[in-house]
């Protein structure tokens, strides 16, 4: 093997090695990192989605589903790079009291089938009152003459 | 001696003869009893004749007349002598021309005394002759005997007689005008606007009625009643002349008067509503302050509104100057008003930071007034027209015996008129010898016009001549048509510019009109024919003939009197004046409170004063009665809250709203801390009675309920604004005051008792001290008596104690008191707070936060049920099953496939649509199932711009306005139930059924 061929072979091997390293790197992003990303994103999105006006009307904590999802997507997009495909699913969302379940599947851009994602992270969270009792709200809820919890109408919002 | 004796005898004889001669000589120079004569003249018997001119100048009889409603009063006096005065009424028969006398009275009069004598007025003019008959000697002659009663000759002369001849007599002719009655003339509107009134034909004169503001509806409603009170339109002959426009105005006025009377609010006073009412004296301050009680009568924290009652009564008098014909104020509005006021204000409010509450105050009053307006309503018939009657008086006849003109001329030729005794004797011999008879010489010294030549008296041969004059006048008016006498009289009255007036010395004068037929006084015109109420007699006409105006044979003097021509340039010089109409003349229009019986000299005056006075009456009456109903002032209302925050806990943060209700019921712009809200919202929730646009009839009520105008809440963020916000981004929580999320706790002790022990009586010693009355509502100038109320109350703000938690003032999360937790779906609350209890995967471990307990359940909105415990029981039961793809993603709500380009799209959306702010949501807010929700613009927008995720990336979207989606792709909500929620739901349904039944 002449020297030239050897040199070419080394270069090719190097390129292949780099490619391999890159591929391995894409798959080597640890699940730890993905979980915390999803967790923090979901918790932040939950807080973003808290419906203060609902609180003023009902004395209760509510998250708005669309707000939560939008906020999650925006925060998530800001936090990840463009090297992967993601499937994001929101399961069994409950607005009052707030409860979310998020499942994020991801795949490297080197995947030949973007629908066949390889990594999965789930997060389940709630928003919980610090207080264990709230006599004020309990009274209001049990008082049928109270305006708490009365359905709002479009007229209330000027529609 | 004999010669001496002869001389003595002769002297005696001469003396005797002289005495004899002296005794039989007539005396010419009669010495007056009281007045010594400068020139001593021989006195003689009156029967032997006297110088009449001289005698009359010395006796100087004087009769001064004054006229009044009862007749005429004469002041009679003479300068010398004593007379019997005979009062003869002169009767005259027009048909036969026969005249005779009737003695009505007799009295004596002597010099130095004035006799006041009254002749009563009759139903026709009465003429009297006052005949003076000398009965006592005076400076001219000695009355031989009491003369006989005077006699009237056929020619109207008076004479007296005695056995020895005629005495001295003169007559004074007087006229007592007939009773004053109004001359009538035809009502030219009888077939015109009056017919429209009688026949209910508004349209025929709609222009005239519209001009005075009289609608057809009112006209037709009250027409018959107008006719009852306005006889003018029922009568063909009238005494007052109205113009068409004036009749329309009068009709309108009468209707207005009826309506005023109909709105009479006289009633009875009711007294205080309740024995609890606080009686407020007339002089008391009208400022009242009150505070909502923190505890009720059972010592429990007060949860009910408080009612306070007040009562006040006041009497006021308002004077009005209604009648211009009466000096000063002549009508009084006496008003006794009582007002019962009820103030209702809410109990203290317990709230939480960020929540909203309302506080209402309601003040209502009932006004009851008894009004008495003593002004009499002017009525057209009360403004009568009086036409003065013309009357002339004068000394018209003298008849006397006494020295003849021959005797006088004899004396004049003898001694130049000095009446020396020698000449008297000589002339007496010459004149009064037996062959000369004593002759009565009826001489009128004062009015040659009446010197018995009746041919000189001016009279028309017939009334037709006069009519023709008037016809000419009518033609001159421009009508060019021949009219009846009635028409002509009416036309003249209508068109006349002449009028009666009262001079400075209180004499009625006629101000002539500009046209020749208006030169004589109206009295002439109105007494042409048919309706003769009196006749004007001139001094030249002793036979009571009507004297008409006739061209050059008479003239009209400056005062409207016709004076007959006596030949050449001589005209009647009698003293003529307009009499009667004393009230009009003396401005005695109105006596006491009797509005009737006012007299005016002219129709124009009457109607003008009537219209003017009615206008004043109407204004006064309306004001009197209107003011008894509703006052006309602006009432002010405020409500404010002091919402201190934790950021500035020691700084007051008053949110102060104010508005006013104007007299017309309008609201002024509501201000917030002095700045217009720039919105149509207001703090006035309700208003009625005098504060409404339609004022109540009769007794007035006032009611205003006010509260906060509301708080504007941002649809997406929940932020609040006390200033008005427009657009779809905000919505108004009406009547609510939403506290700041950062609100400072206040009145916490009371809050704790109210919320934690709402039904537990609080011992007096344990009652909370109210730190701040941080709600204040006021009203100023409320109701009739301008009440000022200042109501103080408070809201208490606190929360259930949170053990072992840090300060809640750090951020909003702390205020809302929540935390986010990562949970296991199979055991959401695994760590029991009690160490003795181990985790049970099938049961809840630690105590859940409040919002995950049954206590937080809310089933008032059955389309959006909140059932926390039932929910998490289900969640735990399902566990991670929700992720199981084999379950066909039943619980999958949203699903996205994001490529790197999608990530770029999202970043772009976040940057350009939301400005990189995660709290900014570019989508929109909508409402469904009784809840407002957000629609994301990122994945729901119908637009296809580069900021929206492409549809291929959006696999699944959740249902909106649904608390928990039942299954993938479904819009239904999944419900969760446990024992507690079942009971709660049943209770709710029962409540709704109750409401439904209640409505039925």
mmCIF file of C-alpha atoms in Angstrom, chain A residues 35-36 39-40 42-109 114-117 120-159, chain B residues 350-356 713-718 720 728 731-733 736 738-739 741 745 751 754-756 758 799-800 802 805 808 812-813 816-823 825 828-829 833 846-852 855-858 860-861 864 866 868 871 875 878 880 882-883 889 891-900 903-904 906-907 909-910 914 917-922 925-927 930-940 949 959-960 962-965 988 991:
data_model
loop_
_atom_site.group_PDB
_atom_site.id
_atom_site.type_symbol
_atom_site.label_atom_id
_atom_site.label_comp_id
_atom_site.label_asym_id
_atom_site.label_seq_id
_atom_site.Cartn_x
_atom_site.Cartn_y
_atom_site.Cartn_z
ATOM 1 C CA UNK A 35 -36.512 15.103 31.756
ATOM 2 C CA UNK A 36 -35.521 18.263 33.519
ATOM 3 C CA UNK A 39 -40.227 19.302 33.900
ATOM 4 C CA UNK A 40 -39.067 22.879 34.111
ATOM 5 C CA UNK A 42 -44.041 22.188 32.067
ATOM 6 C CA UNK A 43 -43.961 23.797 35.489
ATOM 7 C CA UNK A 44 -43.199 27.180 34.017
ATOM 8 C CA UNK A 45 -45.945 26.733 31.471
ATOM 9 C CA UNK A 46 -48.383 25.800 34.213
ATOM 10 C CA UNK A 47 -47.655 28.984 36.035
ATOM 11 C CA UNK A 48 -47.965 30.923 32.822
ATOM 12 C CA UNK A 49 -51.315 29.344 32.221
ATOM 13 C CA UNK A 50 -52.849 30.228 35.577
ATOM 14 C CA UNK A 51 -56.102 32.026 34.933
ATOM 15 C CA UNK A 52 -56.182 34.966 37.318
ATOM 16 C CA UNK A 53 -59.556 36.210 36.128
ATOM 17 C CA UNK A 54 -61.001 32.773 36.877
ATOM 18 C CA UNK A 55 -59.551 33.097 40.320
ATOM 19 C CA UNK A 56 -61.304 36.454 40.789
ATOM 20 C CA UNK A 57 -64.584 34.898 39.722
ATOM 21 C CA UNK A 58 -64.333 31.532 41.396
ATOM 22 C CA UNK A 59 -61.747 31.815 44.120
ATOM 23 C CA UNK A 60 -60.098 28.765 42.534
ATOM 24 C CA UNK A 61 -56.857 28.020 40.680
ATOM 25 C CA UNK A 62 -57.278 27.185 37.035
ATOM 26 C CA UNK A 63 -54.888 26.707 34.184
ATOM 27 C CA UNK A 64 -56.034 27.353 30.677
ATOM 28 C CA UNK A 65 -55.206 24.365 28.462
ATOM 29 C CA UNK A 66 -54.395 26.316 25.343
ATOM 30 C CA UNK A 67 -52.278 28.702 27.331
ATOM 31 C CA UNK A 68 -50.446 25.860 28.912
ATOM 32 C CA UNK A 69 -49.814 24.099 25.630
ATOM 33 C CA UNK A 70 -48.786 27.282 23.855
ATOM 34 C CA UNK A 71 -46.509 28.299 26.658
ATOM 35 C CA UNK A 72 -44.993 24.829 26.807
ATOM 36 C CA UNK A 73 -44.320 24.806 23.070
ATOM 37 C CA UNK A 74 -42.802 28.287 23.129
ATOM 38 C CA UNK A 75 -40.587 27.560 26.093
ATOM 39 C CA UNK A 76 -39.653 24.167 24.759
ATOM 40 C CA UNK A 77 -38.741 25.541 21.323
ATOM 41 C CA UNK A 78 -36.536 28.117 22.952
ATOM 42 C CA UNK A 79 -34.784 25.482 24.999
ATOM 43 C CA UNK A 80 -33.908 22.851 22.402
ATOM 44 C CA UNK A 81 -31.769 22.951 19.285
ATOM 45 C CA UNK A 82 -32.760 22.225 15.767
ATOM 46 C CA UNK A 83 -31.113 18.868 15.572
ATOM 47 C CA UNK A 84 -34.071 16.752 16.513
ATOM 48 C CA UNK A 85 -37.633 15.962 15.724
ATOM 49 C CA UNK A 86 -40.085 15.999 18.573
ATOM 50 C CA UNK A 87 -43.426 14.540 19.244
ATOM 51 C CA UNK A 88 -45.128 16.315 22.121
ATOM 52 C CA UNK A 89 -48.288 14.914 23.630
ATOM 53 C CA UNK A 90 -50.443 16.405 26.401
ATOM 54 C CA UNK A 91 -52.506 13.825 28.241
ATOM 55 C CA UNK A 92 -55.523 13.999 30.456
ATOM 56 C CA UNK A 93 -55.190 17.710 31.137
ATOM 57 C CA UNK A 94 -57.374 19.069 33.898
ATOM 58 C CA UNK A 95 -57.918 22.781 34.259
ATOM 59 C CA UNK A 96 -59.478 22.932 37.740
ATOM 60 C CA UNK A 97 -57.684 21.797 39.752
ATOM 61 C CA UNK A 98 -54.678 22.035 37.456
ATOM 62 C CA UNK A 99 -53.107 18.775 36.469
ATOM 63 C CA UNK A 100 -50.927 18.104 33.415
ATOM 64 C CA UNK A 101 -49.256 15.087 31.878
ATOM 65 C CA UNK A 102 -46.738 15.695 29.147
ATOM 66 C CA UNK A 103 -44.919 13.173 27.041
ATOM 67 C CA UNK A 104 -42.004 14.252 24.791
ATOM 68 C CA UNK A 105 -40.547 11.869 22.246
ATOM 69 C CA UNK A 106 -37.504 12.910 20.278
ATOM 70 C CA UNK A 107 -35.316 11.581 17.508
ATOM 71 C CA UNK A 108 -32.011 12.686 15.993
ATOM 72 C CA UNK A 109 -31.969 14.392 12.663
ATOM 73 C CA UNK A 114 -38.756 10.919 11.832
ATOM 74 C CA UNK A 115 -41.893 9.158 12.957
ATOM 75 C CA UNK A 116 -39.901 6.523 14.684
ATOM 76 C CA UNK A 117 -38.684 8.450 17.694
ATOM 77 C CA UNK A 120 -39.300 9.433 25.480
ATOM 78 C CA UNK A 121 -39.733 11.672 28.518
ATOM 79 C CA UNK A 122 -42.904 12.128 30.539
ATOM 80 C CA UNK A 123 -43.882 14.641 33.181
ATOM 81 C CA UNK A 124 -46.895 14.689 35.469
ATOM 82 C CA UNK A 125 -47.580 17.715 37.621
ATOM 83 C CA UNK A 126 -50.240 19.577 39.509
ATOM 84 C CA UNK A 127 -50.752 22.964 41.025
ATOM 85 C CA UNK A 128 -51.637 22.665 44.632
ATOM 86 C CA UNK A 129 -52.793 25.264 47.143
ATOM 87 C CA UNK A 130 -50.434 25.766 49.963
ATOM 88 C CA UNK A 131 -53.376 25.973 52.337
ATOM 89 C CA UNK A 132 -55.032 22.804 53.409
ATOM 90 C CA UNK A 133 -58.236 24.616 54.301
ATOM 91 C CA UNK A 134 -59.947 27.647 53.002
ATOM 92 C CA UNK A 135 -63.055 28.316 55.000
ATOM 93 C CA UNK A 136 -63.755 31.407 53.002
ATOM 94 C CA UNK A 137 -64.006 29.553 49.697
ATOM 95 C CA UNK A 138 -65.750 26.593 51.242
ATOM 96 C CA UNK A 139 -68.473 28.897 52.515
ATOM 97 C CA UNK A 140 -68.727 30.613 49.203
ATOM 98 C CA UNK A 141 -68.955 27.374 47.257
ATOM 99 C CA UNK A 142 -71.640 25.975 49.469
ATOM 100 C CA UNK A 143 -73.638 29.166 49.373
ATOM 101 C CA UNK A 144 -75.962 28.883 46.423
ATOM 102 C CA UNK A 145 -76.729 32.570 46.591
ATOM 103 C CA UNK A 146 -73.070 33.379 46.242
ATOM 104 C CA UNK A 147 -71.918 34.468 42.834
ATOM 105 C CA UNK A 148 -68.871 32.213 43.049
ATOM 106 C CA UNK A 149 -68.795 29.662 40.304
ATOM 107 C CA UNK A 150 -71.704 31.153 38.447
ATOM 108 C CA UNK A 151 -71.196 30.506 34.735
ATOM 109 C CA UNK A 152 -70.040 33.486 32.807
ATOM 110 C CA UNK A 153 -71.611 34.420 29.541
ATOM 111 C CA UNK A 154 -70.379 36.069 26.439
ATOM 112 C CA UNK A 155 -72.210 39.173 27.539
ATOM 113 C CA UNK A 156 -69.910 39.371 30.507
ATOM 114 C CA UNK A 157 -67.109 39.717 28.068
ATOM 115 C CA UNK A 158 -68.813 42.061 25.706
ATOM 116 C CA UNK A 159 -69.150 39.534 22.895
ATOM 117 C CA UNK B 350 -65.043 39.749 54.313
ATOM 118 C CA UNK B 351 -62.855 39.158 51.333
ATOM 119 C CA UNK B 352 -59.565 37.815 50.081
ATOM 120 C CA UNK B 353 -56.812 39.470 48.197
ATOM 121 C CA UNK B 354 -57.599 39.627 44.523
ATOM 122 C CA UNK B 355 -61.247 38.871 44.969
ATOM 123 C CA UNK B 356 -64.132 41.155 44.193
ATOM 124 C CA UNK B 713 -60.498 42.781 34.346
ATOM 125 C CA UNK B 714 -58.101 41.806 31.594
ATOM 126 C CA UNK B 715 -59.470 38.777 29.853
ATOM 127 C CA UNK B 716 -56.092 37.083 29.461
ATOM 128 C CA UNK B 717 -54.046 38.211 32.373
ATOM 129 C CA UNK B 718 -56.661 38.930 34.993
ATOM 130 C CA UNK B 720 -57.563 44.888 37.030
ATOM 131 C CA UNK B 728 -62.335 42.950 23.892
ATOM 132 C CA UNK B 731 -64.324 42.924 30.608
ATOM 133 C CA UNK B 732 -66.176 44.748 33.311
ATOM 134 C CA UNK B 733 -67.155 43.089 36.538
ATOM 135 C CA UNK B 736 -67.769 44.931 41.945
ATOM 136 C CA UNK B 738 -61.840 43.864 42.913
ATOM 137 C CA UNK B 739 -59.056 44.109 45.386
ATOM 138 C CA UNK B 741 -53.736 40.712 44.538
ATOM 139 C CA UNK B 745 -54.636 42.293 55.380
ATOM 140 C CA UNK B 751 -62.487 38.467 59.409
ATOM 141 C CA UNK B 754 -66.787 36.193 60.507
ATOM 142 C CA UNK B 755 -65.289 33.421 58.347
ATOM 143 C CA UNK B 756 -64.146 30.825 60.793
ATOM 144 C CA UNK B 758 -69.727 32.762 61.382
ATOM 145 C CA UNK B 799 -56.774 34.326 54.747
ATOM 146 C CA UNK B 800 -56.606 31.057 56.562
ATOM 147 C CA UNK B 802 -50.654 28.940 56.544
ATOM 148 C CA UNK B 805 -44.898 29.058 54.918
ATOM 149 C CA UNK B 808 -46.570 35.660 50.970
ATOM 150 C CA UNK B 812 -48.018 36.728 42.999
ATOM 151 C CA UNK B 813 -47.682 33.015 43.575
ATOM 152 C CA UNK B 816 -52.401 33.109 45.343
ATOM 153 C CA UNK B 817 -50.834 30.610 47.706
ATOM 154 C CA UNK B 818 -50.021 27.727 45.406
ATOM 155 C CA UNK B 819 -47.127 25.599 44.393
ATOM 156 C CA UNK B 820 -46.403 23.358 41.451
ATOM 157 C CA UNK B 821 -45.655 19.764 42.192
ATOM 158 C CA UNK B 822 -44.365 16.895 40.192
ATOM 159 C CA UNK B 823 -46.530 13.978 41.055
ATOM 160 C CA UNK B 825 -50.082 9.545 38.735
ATOM 161 C CA UNK B 828 -50.532 12.087 43.873
ATOM 162 C CA UNK B 829 -50.164 12.866 47.563
ATOM 163 C CA UNK B 833 -47.730 14.704 57.050
ATOM 164 C CA UNK B 846 -50.397 13.442 52.679
ATOM 165 C CA UNK B 847 -53.131 15.967 53.068
ATOM 166 C CA UNK B 848 -53.825 17.546 49.705
ATOM 167 C CA UNK B 849 -53.775 21.242 49.190
ATOM 168 C CA UNK B 850 -57.153 22.878 49.525
ATOM 169 C CA UNK B 851 -57.852 22.989 45.817
ATOM 170 C CA UNK B 852 -57.573 19.222 45.644
ATOM 171 C CA UNK B 855 -64.261 21.460 49.952
ATOM 172 C CA UNK B 856 -63.081 23.081 46.765
ATOM 173 C CA UNK B 857 -65.786 21.347 44.737
ATOM 174 C CA UNK B 858 -67.969 23.653 42.749
ATOM 175 C CA UNK B 860 -72.711 25.641 40.200
ATOM 176 C CA UNK B 861 -71.687 25.307 36.581
ATOM 177 C CA UNK B 864 -67.736 22.846 34.019
ATOM 178 C CA UNK B 866 -65.017 21.031 39.666
ATOM 179 C CA UNK B 868 -61.123 17.609 42.941
ATOM 180 C CA UNK B 871 -60.796 13.633 40.029
ATOM 181 C CA UNK B 875 -56.245 9.882 38.117
ATOM 182 C CA UNK B 878 -55.598 5.208 35.869
ATOM 183 C CA UNK B 880 -49.655 5.765 33.702
ATOM 184 C CA UNK B 882 -53.016 7.382 30.127
ATOM 185 C CA UNK B 883 -49.770 7.084 28.140
ATOM 186 C CA UNK B 889 -54.505 7.420 23.073
ATOM 187 C CA UNK B 891 -56.479 10.427 27.123
ATOM 188 C CA UNK B 892 -54.411 12.273 24.594
ATOM 189 C CA UNK B 893 -55.637 15.862 24.409
ATOM 190 C CA UNK B 894 -52.988 17.621 22.342
ATOM 191 C CA UNK B 895 -50.329 16.179 20.051
ATOM 192 C CA UNK B 896 -47.720 17.937 17.950
ATOM 193 C CA UNK B 897 -44.906 16.699 15.688
ATOM 194 C CA UNK B 898 -42.266 19.350 15.633
ATOM 195 C CA UNK B 899 -39.524 19.447 13.064
ATOM 196 C CA UNK B 900 -36.628 21.849 13.333
ATOM 197 C CA UNK B 903 -39.296 24.929 16.190
ATOM 198 C CA UNK B 904 -38.176 27.928 14.208
ATOM 199 C CA UNK B 906 -42.572 28.711 17.243
ATOM 200 C CA UNK B 907 -39.575 30.842 18.082
ATOM 201 C CA UNK B 909 -44.132 33.388 16.896
ATOM 202 C CA UNK B 910 -42.853 33.910 20.369
ATOM 203 C CA UNK B 914 -45.606 37.783 21.824
ATOM 204 C CA UNK B 917 -42.938 37.619 26.735
ATOM 205 C CA UNK B 918 -44.312 34.333 27.996
ATOM 206 C CA UNK B 919 -47.122 36.127 29.776
ATOM 207 C CA UNK B 920 -48.316 37.586 26.535
ATOM 208 C CA UNK B 921 -50.741 35.487 24.622
ATOM 209 C CA UNK B 922 -51.506 36.635 21.087
ATOM 210 C CA UNK B 925 -60.486 34.840 24.558
ATOM 211 C CA UNK B 926 -63.848 33.265 24.087
ATOM 212 C CA UNK B 927 -66.583 31.849 26.255
ATOM 213 C CA UNK B 930 -69.852 29.184 31.225
ATOM 214 C CA UNK B 931 -66.157 29.675 31.310
ATOM 215 C CA UNK B 932 -63.843 32.005 29.463
ATOM 216 C CA UNK B 933 -60.996 30.267 27.692
ATOM 217 C CA UNK B 934 -58.032 31.142 25.575
ATOM 218 C CA UNK B 935 -57.644 30.189 21.944
ATOM 219 C CA UNK B 936 -54.032 29.977 20.943
ATOM 220 C CA UNK B 937 -52.978 31.834 17.851
ATOM 221 C CA UNK B 938 -50.046 29.464 17.494
ATOM 222 C CA UNK B 939 -51.940 26.364 16.618
ATOM 223 C CA UNK B 940 -55.610 27.372 16.312
ATOM 224 C CA UNK B 949 -47.659 25.983 13.045
ATOM 225 C CA UNK B 959 -61.537 20.703 23.421
ATOM 226 C CA UNK B 960 -61.942 24.286 24.599
ATOM 227 C CA UNK B 962 -63.880 21.814 28.905
ATOM 228 C CA UNK B 963 -62.376 21.116 32.276
ATOM 229 C CA UNK B 964 -61.344 17.584 31.491
ATOM 230 C CA UNK B 965 -61.826 16.224 28.011
ATOM 231 C CA UNK B 988 -77.361 22.084 43.449
ATOM 232 C CA UNK B 991 -81.555 24.561 44.425
#
